mmCIF file of C-alpha atoms and ligand atoms in Angstrom:
data_model
loop_
_atom_site.group_PDB
_atom_site.id
_atom_site.type_symbol
_atom_site.label_atom_id
_atom_site.label_comp_id
_atom_site.label_asym_id
_atom_site.label_seq_id
_atom_site.Cartn_x
_atom_site.Cartn_y
_atom_site.Cartn_z
ATOM 1 C CA UNK A 13 172.183 89.666 80.932
ATOM 2 C CA UNK A 14 172.270 93.592 78.897
ATOM 3 C CA UNK A 15 168.784 95.210 79.157
ATOM 4 C CA UNK A 16 168.660 96.996 76.034
ATOM 5 C CA UNK A 17 165.769 97.525 74.407
ATOM 6 C CA UNK A 18 163.472 94.565 72.533
ATOM 7 C CA UNK A 19 161.487 96.310 69.462
ATOM 8 C CA UNK A 20 158.660 94.593 68.625
ATOM 9 C CA UNK A 21 160.209 94.201 65.124
ATOM 10 C CA UNK A 22 163.402 95.835 64.104
ATOM 11 C CA UNK A 23 165.101 95.962 60.747
ATOM 12 C CA UNK A 24 168.314 94.054 59.640
ATOM 13 C CA UNK A 25 170.806 94.505 57.078
ATOM 14 C CA UNK A 26 172.098 91.503 54.172
ATOM 15 C CA UNK A 27 175.348 93.820 53.906
ATOM 16 C CA UNK A 28 174.341 93.912 50.504
ATOM 17 C CA UNK A 29 172.995 97.025 50.647
ATOM 18 C CA UNK A 30 175.553 99.574 50.331
ATOM 19 C CA UNK A 31 176.668 97.789 47.237
ATOM 20 C CA UNK A 32 173.565 98.974 45.277
ATOM 21 C CA UNK A 33 173.930 102.338 47.221
ATOM 22 C CA UNK A 34 177.083 103.016 45.871
ATOM 23 C CA UNK A 35 176.100 102.223 42.601
ATOM 24 C CA UNK A 36 173.629 104.358 42.589
ATOM 25 C CA UNK A 37 175.783 107.004 43.436
ATOM 26 C CA UNK A 38 178.482 106.062 41.483
ATOM 27 C CA UNK A 39 176.134 106.077 38.142
ATOM 28 C CA UNK A 40 174.767 109.111 39.610
ATOM 29 C CA UNK A 41 171.177 107.562 39.360
ATOM 30 C CA UNK A 42 170.568 109.708 42.745
ATOM 31 C CA UNK A 43 166.540 110.513 41.706
ATOM 32 C CA UNK A 44 162.765 108.561 41.591
ATOM 33 C CA UNK A 45 162.921 105.434 39.398
ATOM 34 C CA UNK A 46 166.487 104.392 37.567
ATOM 35 C CA UNK A 47 168.102 101.086 37.277
ATOM 36 C CA UNK A 48 167.932 100.099 40.693
ATOM 37 C CA UNK A 49 163.861 100.458 40.303
ATOM 38 C CA UNK A 50 163.647 98.629 37.600
ATOM 39 C CA UNK A 51 166.213 95.262 39.261
ATOM 40 C CA UNK A 52 164.099 95.850 41.989
ATOM 41 C CA UNK A 53 161.312 95.368 40.594
ATOM 42 C CA UNK A 54 162.400 92.884 38.380
ATOM 43 C CA UNK A 55 163.428 90.986 41.615
ATOM 44 C CA UNK A 56 159.875 90.575 43.452
ATOM 45 C CA UNK A 57 158.308 90.043 40.394
ATOM 46 C CA UNK A 58 160.363 86.241 40.515
ATOM 47 C CA UNK A 59 159.565 86.628 44.488
ATOM 48 C CA UNK A 60 155.938 86.348 43.308
ATOM 49 C CA UNK A 61 156.233 83.059 40.476
ATOM 50 C CA UNK A 62 152.625 84.116 38.774
ATOM 51 C CA UNK A 63 153.094 86.774 36.378
ATOM 52 C CA UNK A 64 152.988 89.876 37.931
ATOM 53 C CA UNK A 65 154.083 93.775 37.025
ATOM 54 C CA UNK A 66 155.284 95.471 39.992
ATOM 55 C CA UNK A 67 155.570 98.926 39.920
ATOM 56 C CA UNK A 68 157.790 99.796 43.477
ATOM 57 C CA UNK A 69 156.533 103.810 44.926
ATOM 58 C CA UNK A 70 157.573 105.469 48.064
ATOM 59 C CA UNK A 71 155.221 104.141 50.213
ATOM 60 C CA UNK A 72 152.158 101.910 50.982
ATOM 61 C CA UNK A 73 149.749 104.266 51.489
ATOM 62 C CA UNK A 74 149.881 105.670 48.088
ATOM 63 C CA UNK A 75 150.549 102.160 46.658
ATOM 64 C CA UNK A 76 146.449 101.608 47.980
ATOM 65 C CA UNK A 77 146.080 105.015 46.747
ATOM 66 C CA UNK A 78 147.294 104.404 42.842
ATOM 67 C CA UNK A 79 145.320 100.885 43.435
ATOM 68 C CA UNK A 80 142.216 103.118 44.336
ATOM 69 C CA UNK A 81 142.466 105.998 41.386
ATOM 70 C CA UNK A 82 143.402 103.311 39.058
ATOM 71 C CA UNK A 83 140.410 101.720 39.466
ATOM 72 C CA UNK A 84 138.675 105.153 39.399
ATOM 73 C CA UNK A 85 137.545 105.799 42.556
ATOM 74 C CA UNK A 86 136.121 109.449 43.117
ATOM 75 C CA UNK A 87 134.442 111.772 45.367
ATOM 76 C CA UNK A 88 131.505 110.257 47.071
ATOM 77 C CA UNK A 89 131.751 106.441 45.603
ATOM 78 C CA UNK A 90 132.244 103.192 49.074
ATOM 79 C CA UNK A 91 135.050 101.263 49.023
ATOM 80 C CA UNK A 92 134.658 98.217 51.493
ATOM 81 C CA UNK A 93 137.459 98.253 54.153
ATOM 82 C CA UNK A 94 138.801 95.875 56.457
ATOM 83 C CA UNK A 95 137.863 97.621 60.484
ATOM 84 C CA UNK A 96 141.204 95.453 62.238
ATOM 85 C CA UNK A 97 143.458 97.170 60.253
ATOM 86 C CA UNK A 98 146.489 99.735 60.694
ATOM 87 C CA UNK A 99 145.120 103.173 59.564
ATOM 88 C CA UNK A 100 146.565 103.276 56.108
ATOM 89 C CA UNK A 101 144.770 100.444 54.504
ATOM 90 C CA UNK A 102 141.951 103.279 55.294
ATOM 91 C CA UNK A 103 143.188 107.020 54.668
ATOM 92 C CA UNK A 104 143.320 106.663 51.391
ATOM 93 C CA UNK A 105 140.267 106.017 50.849
ATOM 94 C CA UNK A 106 139.428 109.402 52.494
ATOM 95 C CA UNK A 107 142.156 110.893 49.973
ATOM 96 C CA UNK A 108 139.702 110.522 47.555
ATOM 97 C CA UNK A 109 136.515 111.689 48.877
ATOM 98 C CA UNK A 110 135.017 108.441 49.198
ATOM 99 C CA UNK A 111 133.017 106.404 51.789
ATOM 100 C CA UNK A 112 135.134 103.891 53.577
ATOM 101 C CA UNK A 113 132.668 101.062 54.924
ATOM 102 C CA UNK A 114 133.984 99.127 57.464
ATOM 103 C CA UNK A 115 133.614 95.083 58.192
ATOM 104 C CA UNK A 116 133.790 93.185 61.165
ATOM 105 C CA UNK A 117 136.877 90.211 61.346
ATOM 106 C CA UNK A 118 135.928 86.110 61.907
ATOM 107 C CA UNK A 119 138.746 84.851 64.898
ATOM 108 C CA UNK A 120 139.967 82.331 62.543
ATOM 109 C CA UNK A 121 142.257 84.620 60.633
ATOM 110 C CA UNK A 122 141.128 87.881 62.805
ATOM 111 C CA UNK A 123 140.359 89.137 59.177
ATOM 112 C CA UNK A 124 137.686 90.228 56.900
ATOM 113 C CA UNK A 125 135.079 87.915 57.465
ATOM 114 C CA UNK A 126 133.042 86.780 54.853
ATOM 115 C CA UNK A 127 129.050 87.068 55.464
ATOM 116 C CA UNK A 128 129.905 90.355 57.289
ATOM 117 C CA UNK A 129 131.445 91.344 53.947
ATOM 118 C CA UNK A 130 128.056 90.190 52.327
ATOM 119 C CA UNK A 131 125.728 91.578 54.764
ATOM 120 C CA UNK A 132 127.887 94.912 54.005
ATOM 121 C CA UNK A 133 127.060 94.614 50.216
ATOM 122 C CA UNK A 134 123.822 93.561 50.146
ATOM 123 C CA UNK A 135 122.951 96.598 52.516
ATOM 124 C CA UNK A 136 125.042 99.404 50.647
ATOM 125 C CA UNK A 137 123.154 97.985 47.248
ATOM 126 C CA UNK A 138 119.665 98.385 48.460
ATOM 127 C CA UNK A 139 120.720 101.705 49.997
ATOM 128 C CA UNK A 140 121.301 102.609 46.330
ATOM 129 C CA UNK A 141 124.962 102.471 45.942
ATOM 130 C CA UNK A 142 127.105 99.269 44.741
ATOM 131 C CA UNK A 143 131.141 99.446 46.512
ATOM 132 C CA UNK A 144 133.727 100.256 44.004
ATOM 133 C CA UNK A 145 135.885 98.243 46.014
ATOM 134 C CA UNK A 146 136.776 96.200 48.762
ATOM 135 C CA UNK A 147 140.211 96.729 50.419
ATOM 136 C CA UNK A 148 141.289 93.235 52.664
ATOM 137 C CA UNK A 149 144.385 92.777 54.940
ATOM 138 C CA UNK A 150 146.501 89.946 55.807
ATOM 139 C CA UNK A 151 146.813 91.552 58.961
ATOM 140 C CA UNK A 152 150.364 91.033 60.759
ATOM 141 C CA UNK A 153 150.978 88.026 57.710
ATOM 142 C CA UNK A 154 148.147 86.278 58.619
ATOM 143 C CA UNK A 155 146.520 85.523 54.794
ATOM 144 C CA UNK A 156 142.821 86.328 55.152
ATOM 145 C CA UNK A 157 140.035 83.695 53.591
ATOM 146 C CA UNK A 158 141.009 84.092 49.901
ATOM 147 C CA UNK A 159 138.778 81.899 48.610
ATOM 148 C CA UNK A 160 135.698 82.812 51.075
ATOM 149 C CA UNK A 161 136.397 86.941 49.988
ATOM 150 C CA UNK A 162 137.273 86.813 46.322
ATOM 151 C CA UNK A 163 133.930 84.606 46.041
ATOM 152 C CA UNK A 164 131.803 86.975 47.357
ATOM 153 C CA UNK A 165 134.101 89.950 45.435
ATOM 154 C CA UNK A 166 133.260 88.024 42.001
ATOM 155 C CA UNK A 167 129.629 87.382 42.924
ATOM 156 C CA UNK A 168 129.566 91.311 43.090
ATOM 157 C CA UNK A 169 131.617 92.241 40.675
ATOM 158 C CA UNK A 170 134.176 94.502 43.019
ATOM 159 C CA UNK A 171 138.020 94.657 42.304
ATOM 160 C CA UNK A 172 139.886 94.175 45.797
ATOM 161 C CA UNK A 173 142.639 95.626 46.592
ATOM 162 C CA UNK A 174 144.856 93.409 48.622
ATOM 163 C CA UNK A 175 146.520 94.801 51.534
ATOM 164 C CA UNK A 176 149.967 92.746 51.594
ATOM 165 C CA UNK A 177 151.630 95.495 53.789
ATOM 166 C CA UNK A 178 152.880 92.502 56.567
ATOM 167 C CA UNK A 179 152.189 89.658 54.536
ATOM 168 C CA UNK A 180 155.477 89.548 52.118
ATOM 169 C CA UNK A 181 156.106 86.228 51.677
ATOM 170 C CA UNK A 182 153.015 84.641 52.674
ATOM 171 C CA UNK A 183 151.090 82.778 50.923
ATOM 172 C CA UNK A 184 147.430 80.974 50.293
ATOM 173 C CA UNK A 185 146.717 77.438 48.899
ATOM 174 C CA UNK A 186 150.540 77.661 48.083
ATOM 175 C CA UNK A 187 150.505 81.300 45.571
ATOM 176 C CA UNK A 188 151.675 84.346 47.060
ATOM 177 C CA UNK A 189 149.728 86.971 48.638
ATOM 178 C CA UNK A 190 149.699 89.874 46.878
ATOM 179 C CA UNK A 191 149.047 88.989 43.679
ATOM 180 C CA UNK A 192 144.865 87.520 44.486
ATOM 181 C CA UNK A 193 143.503 90.968 44.367
ATOM 182 C CA UNK A 194 143.151 93.349 41.022
ATOM 183 C CA UNK A 195 145.680 95.383 42.734
ATOM 184 C CA UNK A 196 147.746 94.056 44.994
ATOM 185 C CA UNK A 197 150.170 95.760 47.507
ATOM 186 C CA UNK A 198 153.395 96.020 49.821
ATOM 187 C CA UNK A 199 155.209 97.771 52.517
ATOM 188 C CA UNK A 200 158.514 98.471 52.819
ATOM 189 C CA UNK A 201 158.451 100.798 55.990
ATOM 190 C CA UNK A 202 161.353 100.335 58.292
ATOM 191 C CA UNK A 203 159.196 97.823 60.424
ATOM 192 C CA UNK A 204 157.766 95.430 57.775
ATOM 193 C CA UNK A 205 159.705 92.341 56.659
ATOM 194 C CA UNK A 206 162.103 94.106 54.453
ATOM 195 C CA UNK A 207 162.933 97.860 54.081
ATOM 196 C CA UNK A 208 163.791 100.223 51.741
ATOM 197 C CA UNK A 209 163.391 102.387 54.428
ATOM 198 C CA UNK A 210 160.718 104.064 52.788
ATOM 199 C CA UNK A 211 158.612 102.220 49.997
ATOM 200 C CA UNK A 212 156.050 100.469 48.852
ATOM 201 C CA UNK A 213 155.020 98.889 45.560
ATOM 202 C CA UNK A 214 151.785 98.039 43.394
ATOM 203 C CA UNK A 215 150.934 94.827 41.689
ATOM 204 C CA UNK A 216 148.649 94.591 39.007
ATOM 205 C CA UNK A 217 148.436 91.820 36.411
ATOM 206 C CA UNK A 218 149.138 94.386 33.535
ATOM 207 C CA UNK A 219 152.006 95.582 32.181
ATOM 208 C CA UNK A 220 149.632 98.552 30.827
ATOM 209 C CA UNK A 221 147.798 99.224 33.980
ATOM 210 C CA UNK A 222 151.802 99.499 35.571
ATOM 211 C CA UNK A 223 152.398 102.247 32.983
ATOM 212 C CA UNK A 224 149.255 103.938 33.630
ATOM 213 C CA UNK A 225 150.820 103.444 37.473
ATOM 214 C CA UNK A 226 154.132 104.456 36.712
ATOM 215 C CA UNK A 227 152.398 107.574 34.432
ATOM 216 C CA UNK A 228 150.473 109.021 37.978
ATOM 217 C CA UNK A 229 153.105 108.224 40.234
ATOM 218 C CA UNK A 230 154.910 110.485 38.610
ATOM 219 C CA UNK A 231 153.797 113.510 37.872
ATOM 220 C CA UNK A 232 150.971 112.842 35.189
ATOM 221 C CA UNK A 233 153.687 113.861 33.170
ATOM 222 C CA UNK A 234 152.339 113.231 29.244
ATOM 223 C CA UNK A 235 154.652 113.048 26.407
ATOM 224 C CA UNK A 236 156.040 116.239 25.928
ATOM 225 C CA UNK A 237 159.608 118.149 26.290
ATOM 226 C CA UNK A 238 157.195 121.059 27.459
ATOM 227 C CA UNK A 239 155.425 119.369 30.590
ATOM 228 C CA UNK A 240 151.666 119.121 29.294
ATOM 229 C CA UNK A 241 149.454 117.780 32.006
ATOM 230 C CA UNK A 242 145.427 116.450 31.278
ATOM 231 C CA UNK A 243 145.100 114.553 34.931
ATOM 232 C CA UNK A 244 146.614 115.152 38.530
ATOM 233 C CA UNK A 245 149.481 113.251 39.135
ATOM 234 C CA UNK A 246 151.752 112.135 41.769
ATOM 235 C CA UNK A 247 155.247 112.111 43.590
ATOM 236 C CA UNK A 248 155.161 108.738 45.052
ATOM 237 C CA UNK A 249 158.193 106.672 42.574
ATOM 238 C CA UNK A 250 160.645 105.070 44.622
ATOM 239 C CA UNK A 251 164.105 106.546 45.025
ATOM 240 C CA UNK A 252 166.445 104.812 43.429
ATOM 241 C CA UNK A 253 168.798 104.628 46.696
ATOM 242 C CA UNK A 254 166.037 103.596 48.504
ATOM 243 C CA UNK A 255 165.571 100.440 45.251
ATOM 244 C CA UNK A 256 168.725 100.141 46.268
ATOM 245 C CA UNK A 257 168.858 99.122 49.641
ATOM 246 C CA UNK A 258 165.638 96.750 49.057
ATOM 247 C CA UNK A 259 168.159 95.099 46.627
ATOM 248 C CA UNK A 260 170.115 94.058 49.425
ATOM 249 C CA UNK A 261 167.178 93.446 51.324
ATOM 250 C CA UNK A 262 165.680 90.916 49.200
ATOM 251 C CA UNK A 263 168.534 88.819 49.222
ATOM 252 C CA UNK A 264 167.715 87.880 53.306
ATOM 253 C CA UNK A 265 164.219 88.006 52.472
ATOM 254 C CA UNK A 266 163.639 84.141 53.449
ATOM 255 C CA UNK A 267 165.856 84.004 55.811
ATOM 256 C CA UNK A 268 163.770 86.723 57.987
ATOM 257 C CA UNK A 269 160.542 85.010 57.093
ATOM 258 C CA UNK A 270 162.116 82.047 58.806
ATOM 259 C CA UNK A 271 163.277 83.850 61.776
ATOM 260 C CA UNK A 272 159.780 85.634 62.495
ATOM 261 C CA UNK A 273 158.264 81.882 62.010
ATOM 262 C CA UNK A 274 160.913 80.523 64.960
ATOM 263 C CA UNK A 275 159.619 82.948 66.683
ATOM 264 C CA UNK A 276 155.936 81.729 66.083
ATOM 265 C CA UNK A 277 157.026 78.337 68.014
ATOM 266 C CA UNK A 278 159.342 80.078 70.614
ATOM 267 C CA UNK A 279 156.384 82.033 71.440
ATOM 268 C CA UNK A 280 153.879 78.531 70.700
ATOM 269 C CA UNK A 281 156.949 76.838 73.149
ATOM 270 C CA UNK A 282 156.430 79.106 76.252
ATOM 271 C CA UNK A 283 153.143 79.712 76.333
ATOM 272 C CA UNK A 284 152.214 75.799 75.851
ATOM 273 C CA UNK A 285 151.019 75.304 79.384
ATOM 274 C CA UNK A 286 148.986 79.332 79.982
ATOM 275 C CA UNK A 287 145.460 78.925 79.652
ATOM 276 C CA UNK A 288 144.875 82.864 80.194
ATOM 277 C CA UNK A 289 146.487 82.714 76.303
ATOM 278 C CA UNK A 290 145.784 82.256 73.358
ATOM 279 C CA UNK A 291 148.762 82.648 70.597
ATOM 280 C CA UNK A 292 147.615 83.430 66.953
ATOM 281 C CA UNK A 293 148.429 79.849 64.215
ATOM 282 C CA UNK A 294 147.364 79.301 61.350
ATOM 283 C CA UNK A 295 144.886 77.296 60.798
ATOM 284 C CA UNK A 296 145.603 74.664 57.852
ATOM 285 C CA UNK A 297 148.156 74.341 55.664
ATOM 286 C CA UNK A 298 146.033 76.280 52.942
ATOM 287 C CA UNK A 299 147.098 79.081 55.267
ATOM 288 C CA UNK A 300 151.194 80.212 55.074
ATOM 289 C CA UNK A 301 152.043 82.840 57.472
ATOM 290 C CA UNK A 302 155.516 85.146 57.399
ATOM 291 C CA UNK A 303 154.560 85.528 61.206
ATOM 292 C CA UNK A 304 155.760 89.284 60.621
ATOM 293 C CA UNK A 305 154.516 89.557 64.139
ATOM 294 C CA UNK A 306 153.789 86.864 66.970
ATOM 295 C CA UNK A 307 150.417 87.473 68.693
ATOM 296 C CA UNK A 308 148.591 86.007 71.759
ATOM 297 C CA UNK A 309 144.886 87.182 73.190
ATOM 298 C CA UNK A 310 145.035 87.487 76.479
ATOM 299 C CA UNK A 311 142.069 86.018 78.981
ATOM 300 C CA UNK A 312 141.660 87.922 81.797
ATOM 301 C CA UNK A 313 141.713 86.860 85.317
ATOM 302 C CA UNK A 314 141.370 89.465 87.499
ATOM 303 C CA UNK A 315 141.828 86.466 90.731
ATOM 304 C CA UNK A 316 145.744 86.295 89.318
ATOM 305 C CA UNK A 317 145.958 89.720 88.255
ATOM 306 C CA UNK A 318 146.225 88.684 84.787
ATOM 307 C CA UNK A 319 145.323 90.703 82.319
ATOM 308 C CA UNK A 320 146.695 91.875 78.329
ATOM 309 C CA UNK A 321 147.844 95.355 80.235
ATOM 310 C CA UNK A 322 149.446 93.665 82.386
ATOM 311 C CA UNK A 323 151.150 91.357 80.571
ATOM 312 C CA UNK A 324 152.561 94.835 78.490
ATOM 313 C CA UNK A 325 153.437 96.357 82.097
ATOM 314 C CA UNK A 326 155.480 93.498 82.742
ATOM 315 C CA UNK A 327 157.243 93.600 79.687
ATOM 316 C CA UNK A 328 157.525 96.940 79.907
ATOM 317 C CA UNK A 329 158.973 96.957 83.300
ATOM 318 C CA UNK A 330 161.855 94.543 81.669
ATOM 319 C CA UNK A 331 162.721 97.645 78.318
ATOM 320 C CA UNK A 332 160.604 94.820 75.859
ATOM 321 C CA UNK A 333 157.984 96.699 73.762
ATOM 322 C CA UNK A 334 154.701 94.797 73.332
ATOM 323 C CA UNK A 335 152.136 96.275 71.741
ATOM 324 C CA UNK A 336 148.276 95.904 71.738
ATOM 325 C CA UNK A 337 146.938 94.990 68.197
ATOM 326 C CA UNK A 338 145.512 97.751 65.837
ATOM 327 C CA UNK A 339 142.720 99.184 66.960
ATOM 328 C CA UNK A 340 139.567 98.921 64.900
ATOM 329 C CA UNK A 341 139.028 101.448 62.434
ATOM 330 C CA UNK A 342 135.321 102.159 63.029
ATOM 331 C CA UNK A 343 136.138 102.709 66.537
ATOM 332 C CA UNK A 344 138.139 105.469 66.002
ATOM 333 C CA UNK A 345 137.164 109.282 66.317
ATOM 334 C CA UNK A 346 138.595 110.284 62.310
ATOM 335 C CA UNK A 347 136.407 107.558 60.968
ATOM 336 C CA UNK A 348 133.252 106.965 63.294
ATOM 337 C CA UNK A 349 130.260 108.326 61.502
ATOM 338 C CA UNK A 350 130.868 106.031 58.427
ATOM 339 C CA UNK A 351 129.065 102.733 58.159
ATOM 340 C CA UNK A 352 129.782 99.424 59.852
ATOM 341 C CA UNK A 353 129.080 95.750 59.346
ATOM 342 C CA UNK A 354 129.579 93.203 61.968
ATOM 343 C CA UNK A 355 129.343 92.536 65.502
ATOM 344 C CA UNK A 356 132.205 92.575 67.829
ATOM 345 C CA UNK A 357 134.768 89.738 66.289
ATOM 346 C CA UNK A 358 137.311 92.813 65.827
ATOM 347 C CA UNK A 359 136.629 94.762 69.046
ATOM 348 C CA UNK A 360 136.941 91.708 71.550
ATOM 349 C CA UNK A 361 140.243 90.733 69.479
ATOM 350 C CA UNK A 362 141.516 94.464 70.312
ATOM 351 C CA UNK A 363 140.417 94.174 73.914
ATOM 352 C CA UNK A 364 142.349 90.804 74.337
ATOM 353 C CA UNK A 365 145.366 91.240 71.358
ATOM 354 C CA UNK A 366 148.728 91.934 71.972
ATOM 355 C CA UNK A 367 151.846 91.866 69.617
ATOM 356 C CA UNK A 368 155.167 90.564 71.401
ATOM 357 C CA UNK A 369 158.828 91.349 70.370
ATOM 358 C CA UNK A 370 158.955 89.227 66.709
ATOM 359 C CA UNK A 371 162.088 90.495 64.881
ATOM 360 C CA UNK A 372 163.999 88.937 62.795
ATOM 361 C CA UNK A 373 167.314 89.377 64.644
ATOM 362 C CA UNK A 374 166.308 88.280 67.746
ATOM 363 C CA UNK A 375 168.604 86.469 69.616
ATOM 364 C CA UNK A 376 169.380 83.508 72.303
ATOM 365 C CA UNK A 377 169.755 85.966 75.143
ATOM 366 C CA UNK A 378 166.315 88.203 74.319
ATOM 367 C CA UNK A 379 164.617 85.571 74.239
ATOM 368 C CA UNK A 380 165.393 84.338 77.911
ATOM 369 C CA UNK A 381 164.838 88.045 78.179
ATOM 370 C CA UNK A 382 161.868 87.629 76.859
ATOM 371 C CA UNK A 383 160.551 83.937 78.482
ATOM 372 C CA UNK A 384 162.035 85.083 82.000
ATOM 373 C CA UNK A 385 159.466 87.591 82.229
ATOM 374 C CA UNK A 386 156.647 85.338 80.571
ATOM 375 C CA UNK A 387 157.467 82.611 83.571
ATOM 376 C CA UNK A 388 157.840 85.877 86.147
ATOM 377 C CA UNK A 389 153.969 87.237 85.326
ATOM 378 C CA UNK A 390 152.583 83.731 85.268
ATOM 379 C CA UNK A 391 154.597 82.515 88.146
ATOM 380 C CA UNK A 392 155.963 79.340 86.283
ATOM 381 C CA UNK A 393 159.520 79.724 87.579
HETATM 382 C C1 PLP B 9 152.456 99.268 56.675
HETATM 383 C C2 PLP B 9 151.468 99.156 56.107
HETATM 384 C C3 PLP B 9 150.796 100.140 55.658
HETATM 385 C C4 PLP B 9 151.215 101.528 54.543
HETATM 386 O O1 PLP B 9 152.912 101.452 54.244
HETATM 387 P P1 PLP B 9 153.575 102.456 54.403
HETATM 388 O O2 PLP B 9 155.010 102.170 53.643
HETATM 389 O O3 PLP B 9 153.881 102.228 56.444
HETATM 390 O O4 PLP B 9 152.587 103.837 54.058
HETATM 391 C C5 PLP B 9 149.303 99.361 55.040
HETATM 392 N N1 PLP B 9 148.560 98.923 55.436
HETATM 393 C C6 PLP B 9 148.857 98.468 56.389
HETATM 394 C C7 PLP B 9 147.663 96.821 56.917
HETATM 395 C C8 PLP B 9 149.743 98.280 57.309
HETATM 396 O O5 PLP B 9 150.704 97.503 57.996
#
């Protein structure tokens, strides 16, 4: 058995990427925007099935930033954000000089808790400021409680930015993630379910908003030959080369989802008799996860030397990557001064949670190596 490093999430190539990149080179379309970008947007729009307008950008982070800009969020405004997430969900709030208000998770989906969300909104209104947006995340590809969260958002008339960076191909009640919010965003970073090397997309339901997004993403150039600007712009558009990679990648999106879901079934089987381990699984058929990453909670058992960190080290000793789940934003030094609503659900998940190798390209050899570590660690050989 070889000892090549097994990573959490490696990209897979379809073999078609080269063709689209070559086309961009042949056409001399080596810049941001272009035919591959338009085609990539169309393919994504078709994939999302419902009427949607997709703007391809250079990252998921810029997509969140543009969503905030398009919602008119500026200095001193408050934006609710799920605490248990990657920092890229929250950073753009600060780019705008706005104030993040972090909210706890609930234990079923690990995502933003509808009750804590409502408490947060009520409290902020009492303090004199109604939040101007809610950033909710489908963490690890697992849909949040869409009906409950959007019911709260609608009651208070607050737009939702749906951070679907990890959830391309996931759905809730058979509707694709990324299409529920006022804005949805995707990431095509190298570790996500498909990659454009670096890239992202902003989803909205209006052609006008898409035009505005492109305007801001291309330096807010107005219609004049001499470069006229009345607003601050950004250099956020996707490059035509990256979009070529994306077109190639879209051909294996469904296959990648199958493989990642297969990894989740694999872990379900391996861990099935191990009482200290709880594999994350979606609650019922309303929730369809792409299982971008499979995650477990490790119940520490000092008599048996079982802990999240010891399991991680056992993997590491065999050159297998695993990682604690995202550290909640309200526990991060950079965000510690901002308000937080909830109890300790996200904190407990963080203490016990581990992300396991989940790449679309893991074969039987790699699965055997992973299984061996788990069996040895729990002495089940
Ligand atoms: C990856 C990720 C982002 C940011 O996407 P980039 O393309 O890396 O900028 C945002 N939110 C979450 C939850 C992510 O996992």
